[in-house]
Amino acid sequence: QDVVKIRMGRDKLSEQLATLKKQRVNLETELLSLVDLQPGPALGRPVTVTPETSVLKLVDLYPLALANRQELSLMRTKIAKMERMIAMAEIMIRPGLTRNDAVYPDKALLQAGSAGMTPSFRISMSPTRGKGLPQNAWFGSRDGYLRETQRKLEALRADLADARARTRLMVHTGWFDLDKAQRERSLFKHRLLELARTSLQVSTREYESGKVSFADVIASYTGWLDVNLAGERRDSDVGIARIELERRIGTPLP
């Protein structure tokens, strides 16, 4: 019966190994597509890198993300551009404070009464201007465009505030994922792996003394192998979480 169980487990592992080989081919094809290469070139084995496990303070990551995130920089650039556009439009559309378009010259003595030398008002009028209209006939015709642009600027500033809030949320969730991956790595690497190794040693000695069956030894060995593989998987999870946090912040982590 023990031999049958071992054979069943071996067949399952063989099938999982075949699946992993197919997944490796898929990953190689995806990597080749990322670097714009045709399928065919063989990829070398990846370099084993020990993940960085330094503890990062969340309060230090917020200003780093707000200053370096590319999406926020783009929105700030758009706001600055629109502010300059509005400033130029105000100069072009609205009169300055010293143009005096609605003020008459200070010639009261020369214009008053029947002895006035110059008329107080225009005595002729161009066809494009009616009686009583201001001298600058088209003043204010584009003021609606200016007000609309100002409303767009206010909306863009509100979008920036919303993006800043969403950036803080993204940084917090990314930091949580990294902290979780580091804690799980520490659990598997420093505690569970040692316990699984001790269990395997005890089972081996008891099998040699005839106290346990061979299936129990295989189960202990399989448990040690699973914990070891899970620890290596946690190394990968720490690296992935760290890279994802760097992507959300927009700059390498300190």
Coordinates of C-alpha atoms in Angstrom, one line a residue:
Q1 CA 0.0 0.0 0.0
D2 CA 2.8 2.4 0.8
V3 CA 4.4 1.7 -2.6
V4 CA 1.1 2.4 -4.4
K5 CA 0.8 5.8 -2.5
I6 CA 4.3 6.7 -3.5
R7 CA 3.7 5.8 -7.1
M8 CA 0.6 7.9 -7.1
G9 CA 2.5 10.9 -5.7
R10 CA 5.3 10.3 -8.2
D11 CA 2.8 10.4 -11.1
K12 CA 1.3 13.6 -9.8
L13 CA 4.7 15.2 -9.5
S14 CA 5.6 14.1 -13.0
E15 CA 2.5 15.8 -14.4
Q16 CA 3.3 19.0 -12.4
L17 CA 6.8 18.9 -13.8
A18 CA 5.5 18.7 -17.4
T19 CA 3.2 21.7 -16.6
L20 CA 6.0 23.7 -15.2
K21 CA 8.1 23.1 -18.3
K22 CA 5.2 24.4 -20.5
Q23 CA 4.9 27.4 -18.3
R24 CA 8.6 28.1 -18.7
V25 CA 8.2 28.1 -22.5
N26 CA 5.3 30.6 -22.2
L27 CA 7.4 32.9 -19.9
E28 CA 10.3 32.7 -22.3
T29 CA 8.0 33.7 -25.2
E30 CA 6.6 36.6 -23.2
L31 CA 10.1 37.8 -22.3
L32 CA 11.1 37.7 -26.0
S33 CA 8.0 39.7 -26.9
L34 CA 8.8 42.4 -24.4
V35 CA 12.2 42.9 -26.0
D36 CA 10.7 42.7 -29.6
L37 CA 12.5 39.4 -30.5
Q38 CA 11.0 36.6 -32.6
P39 CA 10.4 33.2 -30.9
G40 CA 13.4 31.0 -31.2
P41 CA 16.4 32.5 -29.3
A42 CA 17.2 30.6 -26.2
L43 CA 17.2 32.5 -22.9
G44 CA 19.9 31.8 -20.3
R45 CA 19.1 30.9 -16.7
P46 CA 18.2 33.9 -14.5
V47 CA 20.7 35.1 -12.0
T48 CA 19.7 34.2 -8.4
V49 CA 19.4 37.4 -6.5
T50 CA 18.8 37.6 -2.7
P51 CA 15.9 40.0 -2.2
E52 CA 16.4 43.2 -0.2
T53 CA 14.7 42.8 3.1
S54 CA 15.3 46.2 4.7
V55 CA 12.3 47.7 6.5
L56 CA 10.8 50.8 4.8
K57 CA 8.9 53.4 6.7
L58 CA 5.5 54.2 5.1
V59 CA 5.7 57.9 6.1
D60 CA 8.9 58.3 4.1
L61 CA 7.3 56.8 0.9
Y62 CA 4.4 59.3 0.6
P63 CA 6.4 62.4 -0.3
L64 CA 8.7 60.3 -2.5
A65 CA 5.7 59.1 -4.6
L66 CA 4.1 62.6 -4.7
A67 CA 7.3 64.1 -6.0
N68 CA 8.4 61.4 -8.5
R69 CA 5.2 59.8 -9.8
Q70 CA 5.1 60.4 -13.6
E71 CA 1.3 60.8 -13.8
L72 CA 1.3 63.5 -11.1
S73 CA 4.2 65.4 -12.9
L74 CA 2.3 65.3 -16.1
M75 CA -0.8 66.8 -14.5
R76 CA 1.2 69.5 -12.7
T77 CA 2.8 70.4 -16.1
K78 CA -0.7 70.6 -17.7
I79 CA -1.9 72.9 -14.8
A80 CA 1.2 75.2 -15.2
K81 CA 0.6 75.4 -19.0
M82 CA -3.1 76.2 -18.6
E83 CA -2.3 78.9 -15.9
R84 CA 0.1 80.6 -18.4
M85 CA -2.5 80.3 -21.1
I86 CA -5.0 82.0 -18.9
A87 CA -2.6 84.8 -18.0
M88 CA -1.9 85.5 -21.6
A89 CA -5.6 85.4 -22.5
E90 CA -6.4 87.9 -19.7
I91 CA -3.8 90.3 -21.1
M92 CA -5.2 89.9 -24.6
I93 CA -8.9 89.9 -23.8
R94 CA -9.3 92.1 -20.8
P95 CA -8.1 95.7 -20.9
G96 CA -5.4 96.9 -18.5
L97 CA -6.0 99.2 -15.6
T98 CA -4.5 102.3 -17.4
R99 CA -6.0 102.1 -20.9
N100 CA -8.8 104.5 -20.0
D101 CA -11.1 103.4 -22.7
A102 CA -14.2 104.8 -21.0
V103 CA -12.7 108.1 -19.8
Y104 CA -12.9 111.4 -21.7
P105 CA -9.8 113.6 -22.0
D106 CA -9.6 116.3 -19.3
K107 CA -10.6 119.2 -21.6
A108 CA -13.7 120.4 -19.8
L109 CA -12.9 124.1 -20.4
L110 CA -12.4 123.6 -24.1
Q111 CA -15.5 121.4 -24.6
A112 CA -18.1 123.0 -22.4
G113 CA -20.7 125.5 -23.6
S114 CA -21.2 127.2 -27.0
A115 CA -17.6 128.3 -27.0
G116 CA -16.2 124.8 -26.9
M117 CA -13.5 124.3 -29.4
T118 CA -13.9 120.5 -29.6
P119 CA -17.1 118.4 -29.4
S120 CA -17.7 116.4 -26.2
F121 CA -18.8 113.3 -28.2
R122 CA -18.2 111.9 -31.6
I123 CA -20.0 113.7 -34.4
S124 CA -19.4 110.8 -36.8
M125 CA -19.7 107.1 -36.4
S126 CA -18.3 104.1 -38.4
P127 CA -20.9 101.7 -39.9
T128 CA -19.8 98.9 -37.6
R129 CA -20.5 100.8 -34.5
G130 CA -23.9 101.9 -33.3
K131 CA -24.9 104.9 -31.2
G132 CA -23.9 104.6 -27.5
L133 CA -21.5 101.7 -28.0
P134 CA -18.1 101.8 -26.4
Q135 CA -15.0 102.8 -28.3
N136 CA -13.7 99.3 -28.2
A137 CA -16.7 97.6 -29.8
W138 CA -15.5 94.0 -29.5
F139 CA -14.3 94.3 -25.9
G140 CA -15.5 91.2 -23.9
S141 CA -16.5 89.1 -26.9
R142 CA -14.1 86.3 -25.8
D143 CA -14.6 86.6 -22.1
G144 CA -16.8 83.5 -22.2
Y145 CA -13.9 81.4 -23.5
L146 CA -11.7 82.8 -20.7
R147 CA -14.2 81.8 -18.0
E148 CA -14.6 78.3 -19.6
T149 CA -10.8 77.8 -19.5
Q150 CA -10.7 78.9 -15.9
R151 CA -13.4 76.3 -15.0
K152 CA -11.3 73.7 -16.8
L153 CA -8.3 74.7 -14.7
E154 CA -10.3 74.3 -11.5
A155 CA -11.4 70.8 -12.7
L156 CA -7.8 69.9 -13.5
R157 CA -6.7 71.0 -10.0
A158 CA -9.4 68.8 -8.5
D159 CA -8.2 65.9 -10.6
L160 CA -4.7 66.5 -9.3
A161 CA -6.0 66.4 -5.7
D162 CA -7.8 63.1 -6.5
A163 CA -4.7 61.6 -8.1
R164 CA -2.6 62.5 -5.1
A165 CA -5.1 60.8 -2.8
R166 CA -5.1 57.7 -5.1
T167 CA -1.3 57.7 -5.1
R168 CA -1.3 57.6 -1.3
L169 CA -3.7 54.6 -1.4
M170 CA -1.6 52.8 -4.0
V171 CA 1.6 53.4 -2.0
H172 CA -0.1 52.1 1.2
T173 CA -1.4 48.9 -0.5
G174 CA 2.0 48.3 -2.2
W175 CA 3.8 48.8 1.1
F176 CA 1.4 46.4 2.8
D177 CA 2.0 43.7 0.1
L178 CA 5.8 44.1 0.5
D179 CA 5.5 43.9 4.3
K180 CA 3.4 40.8 4.1
A181 CA 5.8 39.2 1.6
Q182 CA 8.7 39.9 3.9
R183 CA 6.9 38.5 7.0
E184 CA 6.0 35.3 5.2
R185 CA 9.5 34.9 3.9
S186 CA 10.9 35.2 7.4
L187 CA 8.3 32.7 8.6
F188 CA 9.2 30.0 6.0
K189 CA 13.0 30.7 5.9
H190 CA 13.7 31.0 9.6
R191 CA 11.1 28.9 11.4
L192 CA 9.1 26.5 9.2
L193 CA 12.1 25.3 7.3
E194 CA 14.0 24.4 10.4
L195 CA 11.0 22.6 11.8
A196 CA 10.5 20.6 8.6
R197 CA 14.2 19.6 8.6
T198 CA 13.9 18.5 12.2
S199 CA 10.8 16.4 11.4
L200 CA 12.6 14.8 8.5
Q201 CA 15.6 13.8 10.7
V202 CA 13.4 12.4 13.4
S203 CA 11.3 10.4 10.9
T204 CA 14.5 9.0 9.3
R205 CA 15.9 7.9 12.6
E206 CA 12.6 6.3 13.6
Y207 CA 12.4 4.5 10.3
E208 CA 15.9 3.1 10.8
S209 CA 14.8 1.8 14.2
G210 CA 11.6 0.3 12.7
K211 CA 9.2 2.6 14.6
V212 CA 7.6 4.3 11.5
S213 CA 6.8 3.2 8.0
F214 CA 8.5 4.2 4.8
A215 CA 5.4 6.2 3.8
D216 CA 5.9 8.4 6.9
V217 CA 9.5 9.1 5.9
I218 CA 8.3 10.1 2.4
A219 CA 5.6 12.3 3.9
S220 CA 8.2 14.1 6.1
Y221 CA 10.6 14.5 3.1
T222 CA 7.7 15.8 1.0
G223 CA 6.8 18.3 3.7
W224 CA 10.4 19.5 4.0
L225 CA 10.5 19.9 0.2
D226 CA 7.3 21.8 0.1
V227 CA 8.4 24.2 2.8
N228 CA 11.7 24.7 1.1
L229 CA 10.0 25.5 -2.3
A230 CA 7.6 27.7 -0.5
G231 CA 10.5 29.7 1.0
E232 CA 12.0 30.1 -2.4
R233 CA 8.6 31.3 -3.7
R234 CA 8.5 33.9 -0.9
D235 CA 11.9 35.2 -2.1
S236 CA 10.3 35.8 -5.5
D237 CA 7.3 37.4 -3.9
V238 CA 9.4 39.9 -2.0
G239 CA 11.2 40.9 -5.2
I240 CA 7.9 41.2 -7.1
A241 CA 6.3 43.3 -4.3
R242 CA 9.4 45.6 -4.1
I243 CA 9.4 46.2 -7.8
E244 CA 5.7 46.9 -7.8
L245 CA 6.1 49.4 -5.0
E246 CA 8.9 51.1 -7.0
R247 CA 6.6 51.3 -10.0
R248 CA 3.9 52.9 -7.9
I249 CA 6.3 55.4 -6.4
G250 CA 8.0 56.2 -9.7
T251 CA 11.6 56.0 -8.4
P252 CA 13.9 53.3 -6.9
L253 CA 13.4 52.7 -3.2
P254 CA 15.9 54.1 -0.8

